[in-house]
Amino acid sequence: MAEAVVLKAEDICKSFGSLEVLKGITLEARNHDVISILGSSGSGKSTFLRCLNMLDPPTSGKVSVHGEEIVVKNGHPADMRQVERARQRLGMVFQQFNLWTHRTAIENVMEGPIHVLKQPKAEVKERAEALLVRVGLAERMNMYPSQLSGGQQQRVAIARALCMEPDAILFDEPTSALDPELVGEVLRVMQSLAAEGRTMIVVTHEMSFARDVSTEVVFMHKGKIAEQGPPKEMFGSPKTEVFQKFIADVR
Amino acid sequence: MDVFGVFAQFWPELLSGVGITIKLAGLGAIIAGFLAPLLALVRVNGGPAAQVPLRFYISFMRGTPLLAQMFLIYYGSGQFRPFLQDIGLWNFFREPFNCALLAFVMNSTAYQTEILRGGIMGVPHGEIEAGKAVGMSYVMSLRRVVFPHAYRIAWPALGNEIILLIKASALASVVTVFDLMGQTRAIFQKTFDFSVYIWAAVLYLCLTAAFVWIWRRFEHRLSPHIHGKRPSLLGAMTKRETA
C-alpha cells in the first residue's frame, strides 16, 4: 500500500550567519501526497522549501530525491549536475511568479522542456498548449507576463512547472502575492492537480486549502515542526498550544 | 567658397572616408562587444584577484582622454619598435588604422563592460532563480535568462556608447588615418574651402541617424514586452495555425 518516497528531508538545519532558521526538520513526501506547510512568518517554512531543491542549500541534514541523496559539503552542493537533475524532477512555483518577462506565456512554459530536457519542440509545444488551456489561458498564450494579471501569471508559472513533467511540485506561498479576488483561480488549479494525484508540497497561508485539499499538514514554529498529521486531526483537535493559537489568530 | 562644387569634385574621397569611419567604428564596437560580456561577468561575479586589475583598467580607460590613449599606442609603439619586431607585432602597429582601432576597442570595451554590468545587475533575481528551479546549468541560465534580459536593459545605453564611438572615430584622423575627418582635412588643405566641413558634418549626421534608426528597430524587436508591440513570431504562428 505504501507509495514510493519521492522526496525525503532528514534533520535539515539552515543558518544564515548566526541566525538559525531551521533546527532539524524531517519530512517525507510519498507519491500522491499533498503536504501543506503552515506557520507564522519567520517560522522557516519558505526556507525549508528552498532547501529541498537547493536554492538555499541546508547547513546540515540530508535531502534525497527518489532515494538519491544530494550531497552538500560546507553549505554548497558538491555536484551541481546532480542538483540540476534533481531540480528537473521537482517543479517550483514562486510567490512572485518569477516568469521570464522577455518571453511570452507559452515561451515560458516551453523553455525548460526544450532547452533543459532537450525534448523536440513540436511535442513540447503541443503539451504546453494543452497545459495553458487547462489552466484557463487558451486566449493568452502569446501574451507577455506584463500583459497578464497576477493570477494569470501564477497559472502560467504552474503550467511552466507542469510542462517539465515533474515528480513533485514545490509551491512557495503561491497565492500570497495575489489580490484576494484572484486567489481562487489559482487555488482551483492547484486543487485539480491534487485531485489527479500530483505530489505537492505547499507552503501556504490558505487554511481552506490545507484543511480540504492536503493529505498531510505540517505546522512549523521557530524552525521546527511543532505539529504534523492528517488535516482532520490537526484542525479537529490541535494538540499543541502554538498551533491552537495559530488557528485562532488566522480565523 | 563653393559648397556644391566641393562635393561634386571630392565626393569619392568623402565616401571612401565614410567607409573607413564605418569600418573603424564598426569593428571597434563589434570587437569590444565580444569582450564586454565576459568582462562584465567578471565585474559581477569575479573574485578580488580579477576585480582589482579590471577596475583599474576601466578607470584608466574612462578617466583619460581617448586621444591620449591613441597617442600612447601610436607613438608609444614606435618607441618599442625593436621589441615589437622581435615578437612579430610590428606589422600590426605600423599601421595607423590598427593603432586607432586598438585604442577604440580598448576604450569602448571599458564603457560597454560597465553598461552591461548594470544590465546584468538589473536582471530580476527571481527570474534567475526560476531558471535554476527548472534545472538550468549556470552557463545555460546566462545564455537563456541573464544575457537576453541584460542586453534588453542595456540596449539604449549601448547604442549611445556606439554613437559616441562613431563620432570619436574622427580622432583617428590625427594619426593619419583617412577616415571621413581625415579626408575632409586633406581636402581642406588642398582647396581652403571650409564648406567641405559642412559636408563632413552632414555625412556624420547621416551615419549616426542611420545607426539610431537601425538600433531602435532592434530595440522594438527585442523588447515587445516593453514597447507593447506584438512580436513578429506571433504573426507567423497564427498564420501557420489558421492555414
Coordinates of C-alpha atoms in Angstrom, one line a residue:
Chain A
M1 CA 0.0 0.0 0.0
A2 CA 2.8 2.4 0.9
E3 CA 3.6 4.6 -2.0
A4 CA 7.2 5.3 -3.2
V5 CA 9.0 8.0 -1.4
V6 CA 9.6 10.9 -3.8
L7 CA 11.3 13.4 -1.6
K8 CA 12.9 12.9 1.8
A9 CA 14.4 15.5 4.1
E10 CA 16.3 14.4 7.2
D11 CA 17.2 16.6 10.1
I12 CA 17.6 19.7 7.9
C13 CA 19.3 22.7 9.6
K14 CA 19.9 26.0 8.0
S15 CA 21.6 29.1 9.3
F16 CA 22.2 32.4 7.7
G17 CA 25.2 33.7 9.5
S18 CA 24.5 33.4 13.2
L19 CA 20.7 33.2 12.6
E20 CA 19.5 29.7 12.9
V21 CA 16.4 29.4 10.7
L22 CA 15.8 25.7 10.6
K23 CA 16.6 23.5 13.5
G24 CA 16.3 19.9 12.4
I25 CA 13.3 19.3 10.0
T26 CA 12.5 15.8 8.9
L27 CA 9.8 15.2 6.3
E28 CA 8.9 12.6 3.8
A29 CA 6.8 13.1 0.7
R30 CA 5.4 9.9 -0.9
N31 CA 3.8 9.7 -4.3
H32 CA 0.4 11.5 -4.4
D33 CA 1.0 13.2 -1.1
V34 CA -0.2 16.8 -0.8
I35 CA 1.6 18.3 2.1
S36 CA 0.7 21.8 3.3
I37 CA 3.3 23.6 5.4
L38 CA 1.8 26.2 7.7
G39 CA 3.4 28.6 10.1
S40 CA 3.6 32.2 11.0
S41 CA 6.1 34.3 9.1
G42 CA 9.7 33.8 10.2
S43 CA 9.0 30.1 11.1
G44 CA 11.3 29.0 8.4
K45 CA 8.7 27.3 6.1
S46 CA 9.8 29.0 2.9
T47 CA 13.5 28.4 3.7
F48 CA 12.7 24.7 4.2
L49 CA 11.1 24.5 0.8
R50 CA 14.1 26.2 -0.8
C51 CA 16.3 23.7 0.9
L52 CA 14.5 20.9 -0.8
N53 CA 15.7 22.0 -4.3
M54 CA 18.9 23.5 -3.1
L55 CA 18.0 27.2 -3.9
D56 CA 19.2 27.6 -0.3
P57 CA 21.4 24.5 0.4
P58 CA 21.0 23.3 4.0
T59 CA 23.8 23.8 6.5
S60 CA 23.4 20.2 7.6
G61 CA 21.0 17.3 7.0
K62 CA 20.1 15.2 4.1
V63 CA 17.8 15.8 1.1
S64 CA 17.1 12.8 -1.2
V65 CA 15.1 12.7 -4.3
H66 CA 13.9 9.2 -5.2
G67 CA 16.4 7.8 -2.7
E68 CA 19.4 9.6 -4.2
E69 CA 21.0 11.9 -1.7
I70 CA 22.0 15.3 -2.9
V71 CA 25.5 15.7 -1.5
V72 CA 26.1 19.0 0.3
K73 CA 29.6 20.0 1.5
N74 CA 30.2 23.1 3.6
G75 CA 26.9 24.5 2.7
H76 CA 27.4 24.1 -1.1
P77 CA 26.2 21.2 -3.3
A78 CA 29.1 19.1 -4.2
D79 CA 27.9 18.2 -7.6
M80 CA 25.8 20.8 -9.5
R81 CA 24.9 18.3 -12.2
Q82 CA 23.2 16.2 -9.6
V83 CA 21.4 19.3 -8.2
E84 CA 20.3 20.2 -11.8
R85 CA 18.9 16.7 -12.3
A86 CA 17.0 16.8 -9.1
R87 CA 15.6 20.2 -9.9
Q88 CA 14.4 18.9 -13.3
R89 CA 12.2 16.4 -11.3
L90 CA 11.0 19.0 -8.8
G91 CA 8.9 21.8 -10.2
M92 CA 8.7 25.0 -8.3
V93 CA 6.1 27.8 -8.2
F94 CA 7.2 31.0 -6.5
Q95 CA 5.3 33.6 -4.5
Q96 CA 6.3 36.3 -7.0
F97 CA 5.7 34.0 -10.1
N98 CA 9.1 34.8 -11.5
L99 CA 8.1 34.4 -15.1
W100 CA 10.7 35.4 -17.6
T101 CA 9.4 38.8 -18.6
H102 CA 11.0 38.8 -22.0
R103 CA 9.2 35.6 -23.1
T104 CA 5.6 35.1 -23.8
A105 CA 3.4 32.8 -21.7
I106 CA 3.9 29.8 -24.0
E107 CA 7.6 30.5 -24.4
N108 CA 7.9 30.5 -20.6
V109 CA 6.2 27.1 -20.5
M110 CA 8.2 25.6 -23.3
E111 CA 11.6 26.9 -22.2
G112 CA 12.5 24.2 -19.7
P113 CA 11.5 21.1 -21.7
I114 CA 13.1 22.4 -24.9
H115 CA 16.4 23.7 -23.5
V116 CA 16.9 21.8 -20.3
L117 CA 15.3 18.4 -21.1
K118 CA 16.2 18.8 -24.9
Q119 CA 12.8 17.5 -25.9
P120 CA 11.6 18.0 -29.5
K121 CA 9.9 21.4 -30.0
A122 CA 6.7 20.2 -31.7
E123 CA 6.0 17.8 -28.9
V124 CA 6.6 20.3 -26.2
K125 CA 4.5 22.9 -27.9
E126 CA 1.6 20.6 -28.1
R127 CA 1.9 19.8 -24.4
A128 CA 2.4 23.5 -23.4
E129 CA -0.7 24.5 -25.3
A130 CA -2.7 21.8 -23.6
L131 CA -1.4 22.9 -20.2
L132 CA -2.2 26.5 -20.8
V133 CA -5.7 25.5 -21.9
R134 CA -6.0 23.5 -18.8
V135 CA -5.1 26.4 -16.5
G136 CA -7.6 28.6 -18.4
L137 CA -5.2 30.7 -20.5
A138 CA -6.1 29.4 -24.0
E139 CA -6.6 33.0 -25.2
R140 CA -3.4 34.4 -23.7
M141 CA -0.7 32.1 -24.7
N142 CA 1.2 34.7 -26.7
M143 CA 1.0 37.5 -24.3
Y144 CA 3.9 38.7 -22.2
P145 CA 3.8 38.4 -18.4
S146 CA 3.4 42.2 -18.2
Q147 CA 0.1 41.9 -20.1
L148 CA -1.3 39.3 -17.6
S149 CA -2.8 39.7 -14.2
G150 CA -1.1 38.2 -11.1
G151 CA -3.5 35.2 -11.1
Q152 CA -2.9 34.6 -14.8
Q153 CA 0.9 34.9 -14.3
Q154 CA 0.8 32.4 -11.5
R155 CA -1.2 30.0 -13.6
V156 CA 1.4 30.3 -16.4
A157 CA 4.0 29.6 -13.7
I158 CA 2.1 26.4 -12.7
A159 CA 1.9 25.4 -16.3
R160 CA 5.6 26.0 -16.6
A161 CA 6.3 23.7 -13.7
L162 CA 3.9 21.0 -15.1
C163 CA 5.4 21.0 -18.5
M164 CA 8.6 19.6 -17.1
E165 CA 6.5 16.6 -16.0
P166 CA 8.0 16.7 -12.5
D167 CA 7.7 14.0 -9.9
A168 CA 6.7 16.6 -7.3
I169 CA 5.9 20.3 -7.3
L170 CA 7.0 22.8 -4.6
F171 CA 4.7 25.7 -4.1
D172 CA 6.2 28.7 -2.2
E173 CA 3.2 30.7 -0.9
P174 CA 1.7 30.7 -4.4
T175 CA -1.3 32.9 -3.6
S176 CA 0.3 35.4 -1.1
A177 CA 1.2 38.0 -3.7
L178 CA -2.3 38.0 -5.3
D179 CA -5.2 40.2 -4.9
P180 CA -7.9 38.4 -2.9
E181 CA -10.3 38.0 -5.9
L182 CA -7.5 36.3 -7.9
V183 CA -6.6 33.7 -5.2
G184 CA -9.5 31.4 -6.1
E185 CA -8.5 30.8 -9.7
V186 CA -5.0 29.7 -8.6
L187 CA -6.3 27.5 -5.8
R188 CA -8.7 25.8 -8.1
V189 CA -5.9 24.9 -10.5
M190 CA -3.9 23.5 -7.5
Q191 CA -6.9 21.6 -6.3
S192 CA -7.3 19.9 -9.6
L193 CA -3.6 18.9 -9.6
A194 CA -4.1 17.4 -6.1
A195 CA -7.2 15.6 -7.4
E196 CA -5.2 13.9 -10.2
G197 CA -2.7 12.7 -7.7
R198 CA 0.2 15.1 -8.1
T199 CA 2.7 15.1 -5.4
M200 CA 2.8 18.6 -3.9
I201 CA 4.5 20.4 -1.1
V202 CA 2.7 23.7 -0.5
V203 CA 3.9 26.4 1.8
T204 CA 0.7 28.4 2.3
H205 CA -1.5 30.6 4.4
E206 CA -4.6 29.3 2.8
M207 CA -6.3 27.4 5.7
S208 CA -9.1 26.1 3.5
F209 CA -6.6 24.6 1.1
A210 CA -4.6 23.0 3.9
R211 CA -7.8 21.6 5.5
D212 CA -9.7 20.4 2.5
V213 CA -7.1 19.5 -0.2
S214 CA -4.0 18.3 1.5
T215 CA -3.3 14.8 2.7
E216 CA -1.0 16.0 5.5
V217 CA -0.5 19.2 7.3
V218 CA 2.8 20.3 8.9
F219 CA 2.9 23.2 11.3
M220 CA 6.3 24.9 11.7
H221 CA 7.2 27.1 14.6
K222 CA 10.6 28.7 15.2
G223 CA 12.5 26.5 12.8
K224 CA 11.0 23.2 14.0
I225 CA 8.0 21.1 13.2
A226 CA 5.6 21.7 16.1
E227 CA 2.8 19.5 14.9
Q228 CA 2.1 17.3 12.0
G229 CA -0.7 15.0 10.9
P230 CA -3.7 14.5 8.7
P231 CA -5.7 17.7 8.3
K232 CA -8.8 16.4 10.0
E233 CA -6.9 15.6 13.2
M234 CA -4.8 18.7 13.0
F235 CA -7.7 21.1 12.6
G236 CA -10.2 19.0 14.6
S237 CA -8.1 18.6 17.8
P238 CA -4.9 20.6 17.6
K239 CA -2.5 19.2 20.2
T240 CA 0.0 22.0 20.7
E241 CA -0.7 25.4 22.2
V242 CA 1.2 27.2 19.4
F243 CA -1.0 25.6 16.7
Q244 CA -4.2 26.3 18.6
K245 CA -3.1 29.9 18.9
F246 CA -2.1 30.0 15.2
I247 CA -5.5 28.7 14.0
A248 CA -7.3 31.0 16.3
D249 CA -5.3 34.0 15.1
V250 CA -5.8 33.2 11.4
R251 CA -9.6 32.9 11.9
Chain B
M1 CA 33.6 79.0 -51.3
D2 CA 31.7 76.6 -53.5
V3 CA 29.5 74.3 -51.4
F4 CA 28.3 72.0 -54.1
G5 CA 31.4 72.3 -56.3
V6 CA 33.5 70.8 -53.4
F7 CA 31.1 67.9 -53.1
A8 CA 30.9 67.4 -56.8
Q9 CA 34.7 67.3 -57.1
F10 CA 35.6 65.4 -54.0
W11 CA 32.6 63.0 -53.2
P12 CA 34.6 59.9 -54.0
E13 CA 37.2 60.8 -51.3
L14 CA 34.5 61.7 -48.8
L15 CA 32.6 58.5 -49.4
S16 CA 35.8 56.4 -49.0
G17 CA 36.3 58.3 -45.8
V18 CA 32.8 57.3 -44.7
G19 CA 33.8 53.7 -45.5
I20 CA 36.9 53.9 -43.3
T21 CA 34.9 55.6 -40.5
I22 CA 32.2 52.8 -40.6
K23 CA 35.0 50.2 -40.6
L24 CA 36.8 51.8 -37.7
A25 CA 33.8 52.4 -35.5
G26 CA 32.0 49.2 -36.6
L27 CA 35.0 46.9 -36.0
G28 CA 35.8 48.7 -32.7
A29 CA 32.2 48.4 -31.4
I30 CA 31.9 44.8 -32.5
I31 CA 35.2 43.6 -31.1
A32 CA 34.5 45.4 -27.9
G33 CA 31.0 43.9 -28.0
F34 CA 32.5 40.4 -27.8
L35 CA 34.9 41.3 -25.0
A36 CA 32.5 43.3 -22.8
P37 CA 30.1 40.5 -21.8
L38 CA 32.9 38.4 -20.5
L39 CA 34.4 41.2 -18.5
A40 CA 31.0 42.3 -17.3
L41 CA 30.5 38.8 -15.8
V42 CA 33.9 39.2 -14.1
R43 CA 32.7 42.6 -12.7
V44 CA 29.5 41.0 -11.4
N45 CA 30.8 37.6 -10.1
G46 CA 34.6 37.7 -10.2
G47 CA 36.8 37.4 -7.1
P48 CA 39.0 40.3 -6.0
A49 CA 42.1 39.0 -7.9
A50 CA 40.2 39.5 -11.1
Q51 CA 38.2 42.6 -10.0
V52 CA 41.1 44.8 -9.0
P53 CA 43.0 44.9 -12.3
L54 CA 39.8 45.1 -14.2
R55 CA 38.5 48.1 -12.2
F56 CA 41.9 49.7 -12.6
Y57 CA 41.7 49.2 -16.4
I58 CA 38.2 50.6 -16.6
S59 CA 39.0 53.6 -14.5
F60 CA 42.0 54.3 -16.7
M61 CA 40.1 54.0 -19.9
R62 CA 37.2 56.1 -18.7
G63 CA 39.3 58.6 -16.9
T64 CA 41.8 59.6 -19.6
P65 CA 41.2 61.2 -23.0
L66 CA 40.7 58.8 -25.9
L67 CA 43.1 61.0 -27.9
A68 CA 45.8 60.4 -25.3
Q69 CA 45.2 56.7 -25.3
M70 CA 45.5 56.7 -29.1
F71 CA 48.7 58.7 -29.0
L72 CA 50.0 56.3 -26.3
I73 CA 49.5 53.3 -28.6
Y74 CA 50.6 55.1 -31.9
Y75 CA 53.7 56.9 -30.7
G76 CA 54.4 54.5 -27.8
S77 CA 54.6 51.5 -30.2
G78 CA 57.2 53.4 -32.2
Q79 CA 59.4 53.6 -29.2
F80 CA 59.2 49.9 -28.7
R81 CA 59.7 49.1 -32.4
P82 CA 62.7 46.7 -31.9
F83 CA 60.8 44.8 -29.3
L84 CA 57.6 44.6 -31.3
Q85 CA 59.6 43.5 -34.3
D86 CA 61.1 40.7 -32.2
I87 CA 57.8 39.4 -31.1
G88 CA 56.3 39.8 -34.6
L89 CA 53.8 42.5 -33.8
W90 CA 55.4 45.4 -35.6
N91 CA 53.4 44.8 -38.8
F92 CA 50.3 45.4 -36.7
F93 CA 51.4 48.5 -35.0
R94 CA 53.0 50.2 -38.0
E95 CA 49.5 50.7 -39.5
P96 CA 47.9 53.8 -38.0
F97 CA 44.5 52.3 -38.7
N98 CA 45.3 49.4 -36.4
C99 CA 46.6 51.7 -33.6
A100 CA 43.4 53.7 -33.8
L101 CA 41.3 50.6 -33.8
L102 CA 43.1 49.1 -30.8
A103 CA 42.6 52.3 -28.9
F104 CA 38.9 52.4 -29.8
V105 CA 38.4 48.7 -28.9
M106 CA 40.2 49.1 -25.5
N107 CA 38.2 52.3 -24.7
S108 CA 34.8 51.0 -25.8
T109 CA 35.4 47.7 -24.0
A110 CA 35.7 49.6 -20.8
Y111 CA 32.5 51.5 -21.3
Q112 CA 30.5 48.6 -22.7
T113 CA 31.6 46.4 -19.8
E114 CA 30.2 48.9 -17.3
I115 CA 27.0 49.3 -19.2
L116 CA 26.5 45.6 -19.4
R117 CA 27.4 45.2 -15.7
G118 CA 24.5 47.5 -15.0
G119 CA 22.3 45.4 -17.3
I120 CA 23.2 42.1 -15.6
M121 CA 22.6 43.6 -12.2
G122 CA 19.2 44.7 -13.3
V123 CA 18.0 41.2 -14.2
P124 CA 15.4 40.3 -11.5
H125 CA 16.8 37.8 -9.1
G126 CA 13.6 35.8 -9.2
E127 CA 13.9 35.1 -12.9
I128 CA 17.4 33.7 -12.4
E129 CA 16.0 31.5 -9.6
A130 CA 13.3 30.4 -11.9
G131 CA 16.0 29.2 -14.3
K132 CA 17.8 27.3 -11.6
A133 CA 14.5 25.8 -10.5
V134 CA 13.9 24.2 -13.9
G135 CA 17.3 22.7 -13.7
M136 CA 19.3 25.1 -15.9
S137 CA 23.1 25.0 -15.5
Y138 CA 25.0 28.2 -14.8
V139 CA 26.0 28.6 -18.4
M140 CA 22.5 27.9 -19.7
S141 CA 21.0 30.4 -17.4
L142 CA 23.5 33.0 -18.6
R143 CA 22.5 32.2 -22.2
R144 CA 18.8 31.9 -21.8
V145 CA 17.9 34.2 -18.9
V146 CA 20.7 36.6 -17.8
F147 CA 22.1 37.9 -21.0
P148 CA 18.9 38.1 -23.1
H149 CA 17.5 40.2 -20.3
A150 CA 20.6 42.2 -19.5
Y151 CA 21.0 43.2 -23.2
R152 CA 17.4 44.4 -23.3
I153 CA 18.1 46.6 -20.3
A154 CA 21.4 47.8 -21.6
W155 CA 20.4 48.2 -25.2
P156 CA 19.7 52.0 -25.3
A157 CA 22.9 52.8 -23.3
L158 CA 24.9 50.6 -25.6
G159 CA 23.5 52.4 -28.6
N160 CA 24.6 55.7 -27.0
E161 CA 28.1 54.4 -26.5
I162 CA 28.3 53.3 -30.1
I163 CA 27.2 56.8 -31.3
L164 CA 29.9 58.3 -29.2
L165 CA 32.3 55.9 -30.8
I166 CA 31.3 56.8 -34.3
K167 CA 31.9 60.5 -33.5
A168 CA 35.1 59.8 -31.6
S169 CA 36.5 57.9 -34.6
A170 CA 37.2 61.3 -36.1
L171 CA 40.2 61.4 -33.7
A172 CA 41.8 58.8 -35.9
S173 CA 42.5 61.4 -38.5
V174 CA 45.1 62.9 -36.1
V175 CA 47.3 59.8 -36.5
T176 CA 47.0 60.0 -40.4
V177 CA 44.0 57.6 -40.8
F178 CA 42.0 58.8 -43.8
D179 CA 38.6 58.3 -42.3
L180 CA 35.8 60.8 -43.0
M181 CA 37.5 63.5 -40.9
G182 CA 41.0 62.6 -42.4
Q183 CA 39.7 63.0 -45.9
T184 CA 37.9 66.2 -45.0
R185 CA 41.1 67.7 -43.6
A186 CA 43.1 66.7 -46.6
I187 CA 40.5 68.2 -49.0
F188 CA 40.5 71.4 -47.0
Q189 CA 44.3 71.6 -47.1
K190 CA 44.1 71.4 -50.9
T191 CA 41.2 73.8 -51.5
F192 CA 41.0 76.0 -48.4
D193 CA 37.2 75.7 -48.9
F194 CA 35.8 75.3 -45.4
S195 CA 32.4 74.2 -46.8
V196 CA 33.9 70.7 -47.0
Y197 CA 33.5 70.6 -43.2
I198 CA 29.8 71.2 -43.7
W199 CA 29.7 68.1 -45.9
A200 CA 31.6 66.2 -43.3
A201 CA 29.0 67.2 -40.7
V202 CA 26.2 66.2 -42.9
L203 CA 27.8 62.8 -43.5
Y204 CA 28.4 62.2 -39.8
L205 CA 24.8 63.1 -39.1
C206 CA 23.6 60.7 -41.8
L207 CA 25.8 58.0 -40.3
T208 CA 24.5 58.4 -36.7
A209 CA 20.9 58.9 -37.8
A210 CA 21.1 55.6 -39.8
F211 CA 22.6 53.9 -36.8
V212 CA 20.0 55.2 -34.4
W213 CA 17.2 54.0 -36.8
I214 CA 18.6 50.5 -37.0
W215 CA 19.3 50.3 -33.3
R216 CA 15.7 51.4 -32.5
R217 CA 14.3 48.8 -34.9
F218 CA 16.3 46.1 -33.0
E219 CA 15.1 47.6 -29.7
H220 CA 11.5 47.2 -30.6
R221 CA 12.0 43.7 -31.9
L222 CA 13.9 42.7 -28.8
S223 CA 11.5 44.1 -26.3
P224 CA 8.0 43.9 -27.5
H225 CA 7.0 43.3 -23.8
I226 CA 8.2 46.8 -23.1
H227 CA 7.1 48.6 -26.2
G228 CA 3.7 46.9 -26.3
K229 CA 4.1 45.6 -29.8
R230 CA 3.1 42.1 -30.8
P231 CA 6.1 40.0 -31.6
S232 CA 6.6 39.1 -35.2
L233 CA 6.8 35.5 -34.1
L234 CA 3.1 35.7 -33.1
G235 CA 2.1 36.7 -36.6
A236 CA 4.0 33.8 -38.1
M237 CA 2.5 31.4 -35.7
T238 CA -1.1 32.4 -36.1
K239 CA -0.7 32.3 -39.9
R240 CA 0.5 28.8 -39.7
E241 CA -2.3 27.8 -37.3
T242 CA -5.0 29.2 -39.5
A243 CA -3.6 27.7 -42.6

